[in-house]
Amino acid sequence: MSLVESDENTPLLRGEITSGGDADRSRWRSIRVMYFTMFLSSVGKKHIDKSADASFLGWVVAAYSLGQMVASPLFGLWSNHRPRQEPLVCSLFINVSANIYYAYVSLPSSHKKIHMLLARTFVGIGAGNVAVVRSYVAGATSLKERTCAMANMSACQALGFILGPALQAALSFIGETGVTVNVIQLQVNMYTAPALLAACFGIINILLVILVLREHCVDDHGNHIRAINYTSEEQVDVAPEAEGDIDQIAVFTSNVLFFVILFIFAVFETISTPLSMDMFAWTRKEAVLYNGIILAAIGFESILVFVVVKVVSARVGDRPLLLGGLILIFVGFFILLPWGNQYPKIQWADIQNNTGLAPTQPSNTSLEPTGCPYKQAWCLFTPVIHLAQYITSDILIGVGYPTCNVMSYTLYSKILGPKPQGVYMGWLTASGSGARTLGPVFVSQVYTILGPRWAFSVICGIVLVAIVFLSAMYKRLVAFSIRHGRIEERHD
């Protein structure tokens, strides 16, 4: 699908700057501040103290996602009725405070894990500003500019995911002891330094929002209009064309698809370490290192995908790319299904009473046991997943996921049209947060108990249902202006 605008005087997209002088320059400066905000929201997720065990880390991830899920619609509602600077500054202040709180988690003599959990919850609440960021970019871009701007924003987010672990690694030279600033009773070490750095970046972000961000709103053709939630003498006093209703079925469909997309990636990201340890007999250290490299490579691959998406979407439209991305994800998980007659190496079990039911422990007990744990019964009868399958799947999902991600909320913003999108974007963000909460739970239950064959079969089934659902609703997933006849749709 591509768009043909009815108005012959509509400004054409030239990179990021459209005609309109100072107003357009201010508009794109503000949008770039939103890029930076999205970048920082993904950089600041990573720092976790190694004293937290695996089960507690699940609660930490859930606390972050639940905090974001609750806060997103509230910040979105706020941004619908007040200048967006207000919810953005508030959310960033919460984020900065939460990171400083996290840096002091080691100070109390007891209940440290509770303090860590609270800190991560507040970081998640601060991350609810993603809904405001997306609604701002949606309202400040024309239909022609929207996909490009959303792809740039997703690229910034992907860059944050890449640089987050890199910054942590770079700060590891400080060591576990680090230095203590006695005046403020702060211990700066390899665990607290990323949080403190995130707090510093957050302060810079607040200053940019206050000093640079301005309220801008354009219609689907790119003409400046008065923002519904802000009045300024500098804005052209033209009311937005908001007549017409939003297709709620299309809204529901978009939220369901976004949930599925984020759920699938949460499963993929969570399962990588245990799967590689079980199938390839890697140690935990090797699994973390190699999967870190793989995820970083997928991050760079995603950035390239976002660049390509901006070009391809202008030719074929958003819906075909969304459908194609889901098909690639399906193929990626289908490839991960275990086949053949070769079985994984079984991890030895340290059994005090010799019952003869498990392999014996090696003589060198200093080595970390590797392989598929004997207590996972499926290890004995499930064929091994080969490294080539794993890498091929990573590559396909690394193309499919970013394509689906950016296309889903780009199309969503177009479906909503010129009406205030804060609350709707809040629900979309909450949908994604819910998916990231349930994904790790799914992995811990289905994969651990039933194994990869069941886990990946269920995922393939979910993606297949999403493909059928998208196909059934395909004709309804059109931009607000196309649906109400203000812009014609052309099929190439």
CSV table of C-alpha atoms in Angstrom, one decimal:
chain,number,residue,atom,x,y,z
A,1,MET,CA,0.0,0.0,0.0
A,2,SER,CA,1.2,3.5,-0.8
A,3,LEU,CA,-0.5,6.8,-0.3
A,4,VAL,CA,-1.6,9.4,-2.9
A,5,GLU,CA,-2.5,12.7,-1.2
A,6,SER,CA,-5.5,14.6,-2.5
A,7,ASP,CA,-3.9,18.0,-1.9
A,8,GLU,CA,-1.5,19.0,-4.6
A,9,ASN,CA,0.2,21.6,-2.3
A,10,THR,CA,1.2,19.0,0.3
A,11,PRO,CA,4.9,19.3,1.2
A,12,LEU,CA,7.0,16.4,0.1
A,13,LEU,CA,9.3,14.5,2.4
A,14,ARG,CA,12.9,15.3,1.9
A,15,GLY,CA,14.9,13.4,4.4
A,16,GLU,CA,13.7,14.7,7.7
A,17,ILE,CA,13.1,18.4,6.8
A,18,THR,CA,9.9,19.5,5.1
A,19,SER,CA,9.2,23.0,3.8
A,20,GLY,CA,7.9,25.3,6.5
A,21,GLY,CA,10.9,27.2,7.8
A,22,ASP,CA,11.4,27.6,11.5
A,23,ALA,CA,8.3,25.6,12.5
A,24,ASP,CA,9.6,22.5,10.7
A,25,ARG,CA,13.1,22.9,12.1
A,26,SER,CA,11.7,23.2,15.6
A,27,ARG,CA,9.5,20.2,14.9
A,28,TRP,CA,12.3,18.0,13.9
A,29,ARG,CA,14.5,19.2,16.7
A,30,SER,CA,11.7,18.1,19.1
A,31,ILE,CA,11.3,14.7,17.3
A,32,ARG,CA,15.1,14.1,17.7
A,33,VAL,CA,14.7,14.8,21.5
A,34,MET,CA,12.1,12.0,21.4
A,35,TYR,CA,14.7,9.7,19.6
A,36,PHE,CA,17.1,10.4,22.4
A,37,THR,CA,14.5,9.7,25.1
A,38,MET,CA,13.7,6.3,23.4
A,39,PHE,CA,17.4,5.5,23.2
A,40,LEU,CA,17.9,6.2,27.0
A,41,SER,CA,14.8,4.2,27.9
A,42,SER,CA,16.5,1.0,26.4
A,43,VAL,CA,20.0,1.8,27.7
A,44,GLY,CA,18.8,2.1,31.3
A,45,LYS,CA,17.2,-1.4,31.6
A,46,LYS,CA,20.2,-3.5,32.0
A,47,HIS,CA,22.0,-3.0,35.3
A,48,ILE,CA,21.3,-5.8,37.8
A,49,ASP,CA,23.4,-6.9,40.8
A,50,LYS,CA,24.8,-10.4,40.4
A,51,SER,CA,23.7,-11.2,44.0
A,52,ALA,CA,20.2,-11.7,42.6
A,53,ASP,CA,19.5,-15.3,41.8
A,54,ALA,CA,17.7,-16.5,38.7
A,55,SER,CA,14.3,-16.8,40.3
A,56,PHE,CA,14.5,-13.3,41.7
A,57,LEU,CA,15.6,-11.9,38.4
A,58,GLY,CA,12.3,-13.1,37.0
A,59,TRP,CA,10.5,-10.9,39.6
A,60,VAL,CA,12.8,-8.0,38.8
A,61,VAL,CA,11.9,-8.3,35.1
A,62,ALA,CA,8.2,-8.6,36.0
A,63,ALA,CA,8.4,-5.6,38.3
A,64,TYR,CA,9.8,-3.4,35.5
A,65,SER,CA,7.2,-4.5,33.0
A,66,LEU,CA,4.3,-4.2,35.4
A,67,GLY,CA,5.4,-0.7,36.4
A,68,GLN,CA,5.5,0.3,32.8
A,69,MET,CA,2.2,-1.4,32.1
A,70,VAL,CA,0.4,0.6,34.8
A,71,ALA,CA,2.1,3.9,34.1
A,72,SER,CA,1.8,4.0,30.3
A,73,PRO,CA,-1.9,4.7,30.0
A,74,LEU,CA,-1.7,7.2,32.8
A,75,PHE,CA,1.1,9.2,31.2
A,76,GLY,CA,-0.8,8.9,27.9
A,77,LEU,CA,-3.9,10.3,29.4
A,78,TRP,CA,-1.9,13.2,30.9
A,79,SER,CA,-0.3,13.9,27.5
A,80,ASN,CA,-3.8,14.2,25.9
A,81,HIS,CA,-4.8,17.1,28.0
A,82,ARG,CA,-1.6,18.9,28.9
A,83,PRO,CA,1.6,19.8,27.1
A,84,ARG,CA,3.7,16.7,26.8
A,85,GLN,CA,6.7,18.3,28.6
A,86,GLU,CA,4.8,17.7,31.8
A,87,PRO,CA,4.4,13.9,31.8
A,88,LEU,CA,7.9,13.6,30.1
A,89,VAL,CA,9.7,15.6,32.8
A,90,CYS,CA,7.7,13.8,35.6
A,91,SER,CA,8.5,10.3,34.2
A,92,LEU,CA,12.2,11.2,33.6
A,93,PHE,CA,12.4,12.6,37.2
A,94,ILE,CA,11.0,9.3,38.5
A,95,ASN,CA,13.5,7.4,36.4
A,96,VAL,CA,16.4,9.5,37.7
A,97,SER,CA,15.3,9.1,41.3
A,98,ALA,CA,14.8,5.3,40.8
A,99,ASN,CA,18.3,4.9,39.5
A,100,ILE,CA,19.8,6.9,42.4
A,101,TYR,CA,17.6,4.7,44.7
A,102,TYR,CA,19.1,1.6,43.1
A,103,ALA,CA,22.6,2.9,43.6
A,104,TYR,CA,21.9,3.0,47.4
A,105,VAL,CA,20.3,-0.5,47.5
A,106,SER,CA,23.4,-2.0,49.2
A,107,LEU,CA,23.3,0.6,52.0
A,108,PRO,CA,20.4,-1.0,54.1
A,109,SER,CA,21.5,-3.9,56.3
A,110,SER,CA,18.4,-5.9,55.5
A,111,HIS,CA,15.7,-6.4,52.8
A,112,LYS,CA,18.1,-5.5,50.0
A,113,LYS,CA,16.1,-7.5,47.5
A,114,ILE,CA,12.9,-5.6,48.4
A,115,HIS,CA,14.7,-2.3,47.8
A,116,MET,CA,16.0,-3.6,44.5
A,117,LEU,CA,12.6,-4.7,43.4
A,118,LEU,CA,11.1,-1.3,44.3
A,119,ALA,CA,13.8,0.5,42.5
A,120,ARG,CA,13.2,-1.5,39.3
A,121,THR,CA,9.5,-1.0,39.7
A,122,PHE,CA,10.0,2.8,39.7
A,123,VAL,CA,12.4,2.6,36.7
A,124,GLY,CA,9.5,0.7,34.9
A,125,ILE,CA,7.1,3.5,35.9
A,126,GLY,CA,9.5,6.1,34.5
A,127,ALA,CA,9.7,4.0,31.3
A,128,GLY,CA,5.9,4.6,30.8
A,129,ASN,CA,6.9,7.7,28.9
A,130,VAL,CA,7.4,5.5,25.8
A,131,ALA,CA,3.6,6.0,25.2
A,132,VAL,CA,4.1,9.8,25.3
A,133,VAL,CA,7.1,9.6,23.0
A,134,ARG,CA,5.2,7.5,20.4
A,135,SER,CA,2.1,9.7,20.6
A,136,TYR,CA,4.2,12.8,20.1
A,137,VAL,CA,6.0,11.5,17.1
A,138,ALA,CA,2.7,10.3,15.6
A,139,GLY,CA,1.1,13.7,16.1
A,140,ALA,CA,4.2,15.6,14.8
A,141,THR,CA,4.6,13.7,11.5
A,142,SER,CA,2.5,13.4,8.3
A,143,LEU,CA,1.5,10.0,6.9
A,144,LYS,CA,4.5,10.1,4.5
A,145,GLU,CA,6.9,11.0,7.3
A,146,ARG,CA,5.5,8.6,9.9
A,147,THR,CA,7.1,5.3,8.9
A,148,CYS,CA,10.5,7.0,8.5
A,149,ALA,CA,10.3,8.7,11.9
A,150,MET,CA,9.1,5.5,13.7
A,151,ALA,CA,11.8,3.5,12.1
A,152,ASN,CA,14.4,6.0,13.3
A,153,MET,CA,13.0,5.8,16.8
A,154,SER,CA,13.1,2.0,16.7
A,155,ALA,CA,16.7,2.2,15.5
A,156,CYS,CA,17.6,4.4,18.5
A,157,GLN,CA,15.9,1.9,20.8
A,158,ALA,CA,17.9,-1.0,19.2
A,159,LEU,CA,21.1,1.0,19.6
A,160,GLY,CA,20.3,1.4,23.2
A,161,PHE,CA,19.9,-2.3,23.6
A,162,ILE,CA,23.3,-2.8,22.0
A,163,LEU,CA,25.2,-0.1,24.0
A,164,GLY,CA,23.5,-0.9,27.3
A,165,PRO,CA,25.5,-4.1,27.9
A,166,ALA,CA,28.6,-2.5,26.3
A,167,LEU,CA,28.5,0.4,28.8
A,168,GLN,CA,28.1,-2.1,31.6
A,169,ALA,CA,31.1,-4.1,30.4
A,170,ALA,CA,33.1,-0.8,30.0
A,171,LEU,CA,32.3,0.1,33.6
A,172,SER,CA,33.3,-3.3,35.0
A,173,PHE,CA,36.9,-2.1,35.4
A,174,ILE,CA,35.7,-0.3,38.6
A,175,GLY,CA,35.3,-3.8,40.2
A,176,GLU,CA,33.0,-5.1,42.8
A,177,THR,CA,34.5,-3.0,45.6
A,178,GLY,CA,34.9,0.2,43.7
A,179,VAL,CA,35.2,3.5,45.6
A,180,THR,CA,33.1,4.9,48.5
A,181,VAL,CA,32.1,8.5,48.6
A,182,ASN,CA,31.7,8.9,52.4
A,183,VAL,CA,30.1,12.3,52.3
A,184,ILE,CA,27.0,10.9,50.7
A,185,GLN,CA,27.5,7.3,51.8
A,186,LEU,CA,27.6,6.1,48.2
A,187,GLN,CA,29.5,3.1,47.0
A,188,VAL,CA,30.4,3.4,43.3
A,189,ASN,CA,31.2,-0.1,41.9
A,190,MET,CA,30.5,-2.1,38.7
A,191,TYR,CA,26.9,-2.6,39.7
A,192,THR,CA,25.9,0.9,40.8
A,193,ALA,CA,27.9,2.8,38.2
A,194,PRO,CA,25.5,2.0,35.3
A,195,ALA,CA,22.6,3.3,37.4
A,196,LEU,CA,24.4,6.5,38.3
A,197,LEU,CA,25.3,7.0,34.6
A,198,ALA,CA,21.7,6.4,33.7
A,199,ALA,CA,20.7,9.1,36.2
A,200,CYS,CA,23.1,11.5,34.7
A,201,PHE,CA,21.8,10.9,31.2
A,202,GLY,CA,18.3,11.3,32.6
A,203,ILE,CA,19.1,14.7,33.9
A,204,ILE,CA,20.4,15.7,30.4
A,205,ASN,CA,17.2,14.3,28.9
A,206,ILE,CA,15.1,16.5,31.3
A,207,LEU,CA,17.1,19.6,30.2
A,208,LEU,CA,16.5,18.8,26.6
A,209,VAL,CA,12.8,18.3,27.1
A,210,ILE,CA,12.5,21.6,28.9
A,211,LEU,CA,14.8,23.7,26.6
A,212,VAL,CA,14.4,22.1,23.2
A,213,LEU,CA,11.0,20.2,23.0
A,214,ARG,CA,8.1,22.3,21.7
A,215,GLU,CA,4.6,21.2,21.1
A,216,HIS,CA,4.0,20.5,17.4
A,217,CYS,CA,1.1,18.9,15.5
A,218,VAL,CA,0.6,18.4,11.8
A,219,ASP,CA,-2.2,16.9,9.9
A,220,ASP,CA,-1.9,13.9,7.6
A,221,HIS,CA,-0.7,16.1,4.8
A,222,GLY,CA,2.1,17.8,6.9
A,223,ASN,CA,0.3,21.1,7.4
A,224,HIS,CA,0.8,22.7,10.9
A,225,ILE,CA,-2.3,22.7,13.0
A,226,ARG,CA,-3.1,23.8,16.5
A,227,ALA,CA,-2.3,21.0,19.0
A,228,ILE,CA,-5.4,19.8,20.8
A,229,ASN,CA,-3.6,19.7,24.2
A,230,TYR,CA,-1.6,23.0,23.8
A,231,THR,CA,-2.3,26.5,22.7
A,232,SER,CA,0.5,28.7,21.4
A,233,GLU,CA,0.4,32.0,19.4
A,234,GLU,CA,3.2,30.6,17.2
A,235,GLN,CA,1.0,27.8,16.0
A,236,VAL,CA,-1.3,28.2,13.0
A,237,ASP,CA,-4.8,28.5,14.4
A,238,VAL,CA,-6.4,25.7,12.4
A,239,ALA,CA,-8.4,23.0,14.1
A,240,PRO,CA,-7.4,19.5,13.3
A,241,GLU,CA,-9.7,17.5,11.1
A,242,ALA,CA,-10.8,14.9,13.7
A,243,GLU,CA,-14.2,14.2,12.3
A,244,GLY,CA,-15.0,10.6,12.1
A,245,ASP,CA,-14.7,7.6,14.4
A,246,ILE,CA,-11.7,5.4,15.1
A,247,ASP,CA,-12.1,1.8,14.0
A,248,GLN,CA,-12.0,0.1,17.4
A,249,ILE,CA,-11.8,-3.4,15.8
A,250,ALA,CA,-8.6,-2.3,14.0
A,251,VAL,CA,-7.3,-0.8,17.3
A,252,PHE,CA,-8.0,-4.1,19.1
A,253,THR,CA,-6.3,-6.1,16.3
A,254,SER,CA,-3.2,-3.9,16.4
A,255,ASN,CA,-2.9,-4.4,20.2
A,256,VAL,CA,-3.3,-8.2,19.9
A,257,LEU,CA,-0.6,-8.3,17.2
A,258,PHE,CA,1.7,-6.1,19.2
A,259,PHE,CA,1.2,-8.3,22.2
A,260,VAL,CA,2.1,-11.4,20.2
A,261,ILE,CA,5.2,-9.7,18.6
A,262,LEU,CA,6.6,-8.6,22.0
A,263,PHE,CA,5.7,-11.9,23.7
A,264,ILE,CA,7.6,-13.9,21.0
A,265,PHE,CA,10.7,-11.7,21.4
A,266,ALA,CA,10.5,-11.9,25.2
A,267,VAL,CA,10.5,-15.7,24.9
A,268,PHE,CA,13.3,-15.7,22.3
A,269,GLU,CA,15.5,-13.4,24.5
A,270,THR,CA,14.8,-15.3,27.7
A,271,ILE,CA,15.2,-18.8,26.3
A,272,SER,CA,18.6,-18.1,24.6
A,273,THR,CA,20.8,-18.8,27.6
A,274,PRO,CA,19.1,-22.0,28.9
A,275,LEU,CA,18.6,-23.4,25.4
A,276,SER,CA,22.2,-22.9,24.4
A,277,MET,CA,23.5,-24.4,27.7
A,278,ASP,CA,21.2,-27.5,27.3
A,279,MET,CA,21.8,-28.1,23.6
A,280,PHE,CA,25.4,-27.0,23.0
A,281,ALA,CA,26.9,-28.0,26.5
A,282,TRP,CA,28.1,-24.4,27.0
A,283,THR,CA,29.0,-23.3,30.5
A,284,ARG,CA,26.9,-20.4,31.9
A,285,LYS,CA,29.8,-18.0,31.3
A,286,GLU,CA,30.1,-19.2,27.7
A,287,ALA,CA,26.3,-19.0,27.2
A,288,VAL,CA,26.2,-15.4,28.5
A,289,LEU,CA,29.2,-14.3,26.4
A,290,TYR,CA,28.1,-16.0,23.1
A,291,ASN,CA,24.5,-15.0,23.4
A,292,GLY,CA,25.5,-11.5,24.2
A,293,ILE,CA,27.5,-11.4,21.0
A,294,ILE,CA,24.6,-12.9,19.1
A,295,LEU,CA,22.1,-10.4,20.6
A,296,ALA,CA,24.4,-7.5,19.8
A,297,ALA,CA,24.7,-8.8,16.2
A,298,ILE,CA,20.9,-9.0,16.0
A,299,GLY,CA,20.8,-5.4,17.3
A,300,PHE,CA,23.0,-4.2,14.5
A,301,GLU,CA,21.0,-6.4,12.1
A,302,SER,CA,17.8,-4.6,13.4
A,303,ILE,CA,19.3,-1.2,12.7
A,304,LEU,CA,19.9,-2.2,9.1
A,305,VAL,CA,16.4,-3.6,8.9
A,306,PHE,CA,15.0,-0.3,10.0
A,307,VAL,CA,16.9,1.5,7.3
A,308,VAL,CA,15.6,-0.9,4.6
A,309,VAL,CA,12.0,-0.7,6.0
A,310,LYS,CA,11.9,3.0,5.4
A,311,VAL,CA,12.6,2.5,1.8
A,312,VAL,CA,10.5,-0.7,1.2
A,313,SER,CA,7.4,0.6,3.0
A,314,ALA,CA,7.2,3.6,0.7
A,315,ARG,CA,6.9,1.1,-2.2
A,316,VAL,CA,4.8,-1.8,-0.8
A,317,GLY,CA,3.1,-0.3,2.3
A,318,ASP,CA,3.0,-1.2,6.0
A,319,ARG,CA,0.7,-4.2,6.0
A,320,PRO,CA,2.6,-6.4,3.6
A,321,LEU,CA,5.8,-5.8,5.6
A,322,LEU,CA,4.0,-6.6,8.9
A,323,LEU,CA,2.7,-9.9,7.3
A,324,GLY,CA,6.1,-10.7,5.9
A,325,GLY,CA,7.8,-10.1,9.2
A,326,LEU,CA,5.4,-12.5,11.0
A,327,ILE,CA,6.1,-15.2,8.3
A,328,LEU,CA,9.8,-14.8,8.9
A,329,ILE,CA,9.3,-15.2,12.6
A,330,PHE,CA,7.2,-18.4,12.0
A,331,VAL,CA,9.9,-19.9,9.8
A,332,GLY,CA,12.6,-18.9,12.4
A,333,PHE,CA,10.9,-20.8,15.2
A,334,PHE,CA,9.9,-23.7,12.9
A,335,ILE,CA,13.6,-24.2,12.2
A,336,LEU,CA,14.2,-24.5,15.9
A,337,LEU,CA,12.0,-27.6,16.2
A,338,PRO,CA,14.3,-30.5,17.2
A,339,TRP,CA,14.6,-33.3,14.5
A,340,GLY,CA,16.8,-36.3,13.9
A,341,ASN,CA,18.3,-39.1,16.0
A,342,GLN,CA,21.1,-37.3,17.7
A,343,TYR,CA,20.5,-36.3,21.4
A,344,PRO,CA,22.0,-33.7,23.6
A,345,LYS,CA,24.8,-34.4,26.0
A,346,ILE,CA,23.3,-35.2,29.4
A,347,GLN,CA,24.6,-33.2,32.4
A,348,TRP,CA,25.9,-35.4,35.2
A,349,ALA,CA,24.0,-35.2,38.5
A,350,ASP,CA,25.5,-35.0,41.9
A,351,ILE,CA,23.7,-37.8,43.6
A,352,GLN,CA,24.6,-38.6,47.2
A,353,ASN,CA,22.9,-41.9,47.4
A,354,ASN,CA,24.1,-44.1,44.5
A,355,THR,CA,20.8,-45.3,43.0
A,356,GLY,CA,22.3,-46.0,39.6
A,357,LEU,CA,19.6,-43.8,38.0
A,358,ALA,CA,21.9,-41.0,36.8
A,359,PRO,CA,25.3,-40.7,35.2
A,360,THR,CA,28.2,-40.5,37.7
A,361,GLN,CA,29.9,-37.2,38.5
A,362,PRO,CA,33.3,-36.6,36.9
A,363,SER,CA,36.3,-36.9,39.1
A,364,ASN,CA,37.2,-33.2,38.6
A,365,THR,CA,34.4,-31.6,40.6
A,366,SER,CA,35.8,-28.1,40.1
A,367,LEU,CA,34.4,-28.0,36.6
A,368,GLU,CA,31.0,-26.7,36.0
A,369,PRO,CA,28.6,-29.4,34.8
A,370,THR,CA,27.5,-28.9,31.2
A,371,GLY,CA,24.8,-30.4,29.0
A,372,CYS,CA,21.1,-31.0,29.4
A,373,PRO,CA,20.2,-31.5,33.1
A,374,TYR,CA,19.1,-35.0,33.9
A,375,LYS,CA,16.3,-33.7,36.1
A,376,GLN,CA,14.7,-32.4,32.9
A,377,ALA,CA,13.1,-35.6,31.7
A,378,TRP,CA,12.7,-34.4,28.1
A,379,CYS,CA,16.5,-34.3,27.7
A,380,LEU,CA,16.5,-38.1,27.4
A,381,PHE,CA,14.2,-38.4,24.4
A,382,THR,CA,14.3,-34.9,22.7
A,383,PRO,CA,16.7,-34.6,19.7
A,384,VAL,CA,19.4,-32.0,19.9
A,385,ILE,CA,19.0,-28.6,18.3
A,386,HIS,CA,22.2,-27.9,16.3
A,387,LEU,CA,24.1,-24.7,16.4
A,388,ALA,CA,23.4,-24.1,12.6
A,389,GLN,CA,19.6,-24.2,13.4
A,390,TYR,CA,20.1,-21.8,16.2
A,391,ILE,CA,22.1,-19.3,14.2
A,392,THR,CA,19.7,-19.5,11.2
A,393,SER,CA,16.8,-18.9,13.5
A,394,ASP,CA,18.5,-15.9,15.1
A,395,ILE,CA,19.1,-14.4,11.7
A,396,LEU,CA,15.5,-14.8,10.5
A,397,ILE,CA,13.9,-13.6,13.8
A,398,GLY,CA,16.5,-10.7,13.8
A,399,VAL,CA,14.8,-9.6,10.5
A,400,GLY,CA,11.2,-10.5,11.3
A,401,TYR,CA,10.9,-9.0,14.8
A,402,PRO,CA,12.2,-5.4,14.1
A,403,THR,CA,10.1,-5.3,10.9
A,404,CYS,CA,6.9,-6.4,12.8
A,405,ASN,CA,7.8,-4.1,15.7
A,406,VAL,CA,8.1,-0.8,13.8
A,407,MET,CA,5.3,-1.7,11.3
A,408,SER,CA,2.8,-2.6,14.1
A,409,TYR,CA,2.9,0.7,16.0
A,410,THR,CA,3.4,2.8,12.8
A,411,LEU,CA,0.3,1.3,11.4
A,412,TYR,CA,-1.4,1.7,14.8
A,413,SER,CA,-0.7,5.4,14.8
A,414,LYS,CA,-2.1,5.8,11.3
A,415,ILE,CA,-5.3,4.0,12.3
A,416,LEU,CA,-5.8,6.4,15.2
A,417,GLY,CA,-5.5,9.4,12.9
A,418,PRO,CA,-5.4,13.1,14.1
A,419,LYS,CA,-7.2,12.5,17.4
A,420,PRO,CA,-5.1,12.6,20.6
A,421,GLN,CA,-3.2,9.3,20.8
A,422,GLY,CA,-1.7,9.4,24.3
A,423,VAL,CA,-4.1,6.9,25.9
A,424,TYR,CA,-4.2,4.6,22.9
A,425,MET,CA,-0.4,4.6,22.8
A,426,GLY,CA,-0.5,3.9,26.5
A,427,TRP,CA,-2.6,0.8,26.0
A,428,LEU,CA,-0.3,-0.4,23.2
A,429,THR,CA,2.8,0.1,25.5
A,430,ALA,CA,0.9,-1.7,28.3
A,431,SER,CA,0.1,-4.5,25.9
A,432,GLY,CA,3.8,-4.9,25.2
A,433,SER,CA,4.7,-4.7,28.9
A,434,GLY,CA,2.3,-7.5,29.6
A,435,ALA,CA,3.8,-9.6,26.9
A,436,ARG,CA,7.3,-9.1,28.3
A,437,THR,CA,6.0,-10.1,31.7
A,438,LEU,CA,4.3,-13.3,30.5
A,439,GLY,CA,7.1,-14.3,28.1
A,440,PRO,CA,9.6,-15.3,30.8
A,441,VAL,CA,6.9,-17.1,32.7
A,442,PHE,CA,6.0,-19.1,29.6
A,443,VAL,CA,9.6,-20.1,29.2
A,444,SER,CA,10.1,-21.2,32.8
A,445,GLN,CA,7.0,-23.4,32.7
A,446,VAL,CA,6.7,-24.9,29.2
A,447,TYR,CA,10.3,-25.1,28.2
A,448,THR,CA,11.6,-26.4,31.6
A,449,ILE,CA,8.9,-29.0,32.0
A,450,LEU,CA,8.1,-30.1,28.5
A,451,GLY,CA,11.2,-29.1,26.5
A,452,PRO,CA,11.9,-27.2,23.2
A,453,ARG,CA,9.6,-29.3,21.0
A,454,TRP,CA,6.5,-28.2,22.9
A,455,ALA,CA,7.7,-24.7,23.6
A,456,PHE,CA,8.6,-23.9,19.9
A,457,SER,CA,5.5,-25.8,18.6
A,458,VAL,CA,3.3,-23.6,20.8
A,459,ILE,CA,5.1,-20.4,19.6
A,460,CYS,CA,4.7,-21.5,16.0
A,461,GLY,CA,1.0,-22.1,16.6
A,462,ILE,CA,0.7,-18.6,18.2
A,463,VAL,CA,2.4,-16.9,15.2
A,464,LEU,CA,0.3,-18.9,12.8
A,465,VAL,CA,-2.9,-17.7,14.5
A,466,ALA,CA,-1.5,-14.1,14.4
A,467,ILE,CA,-0.9,-14.5,10.6
A,468,VAL,CA,-4.4,-15.8,10.0
A,469,PHE,CA,-5.8,-13.0,12.3
A,470,LEU,CA,-3.9,-10.3,10.4
A,471,SER,CA,-5.0,-11.7,7.0
A,472,ALA,CA,-8.7,-11.7,8.2
A,473,MET,CA,-8.4,-8.1,9.4
A,474,TYR,CA,-6.1,-6.9,6.6
A,475,LYS,CA,-8.6,-4.6,4.9
A,476,ARG,CA,-9.5,-2.9,8.2
A,477,LEU,CA,-5.9,-2.0,9.0
A,478,VAL,CA,-5.9,1.3,7.0
A,479,ALA,CA,-5.0,4.8,8.0
A,480,PHE,CA,-7.7,7.0,9.4
A,481,SER,CA,-7.6,9.4,6.5
A,482,ILE,CA,-7.9,6.6,4.0
A,483,ARG,CA,-10.8,5.1,5.8
A,484,HIS,CA,-12.6,8.5,5.7
A,485,GLY,CA,-11.7,9.3,2.1
A,486,ARG,CA,-9.3,12.2,2.7
A,487,ILE,CA,-6.4,10.3,1.1
A,488,GLU,CA,-6.6,7.8,-1.6
A,489,GLU,CA,-5.0,4.4,-1.4
A,490,ARG,CA,-2.9,3.1,-4.3
A,491,HIS,CA,-1.9,-0.5,-4.7
A,492,ASP,CA,1.4,-1.0,-6.5
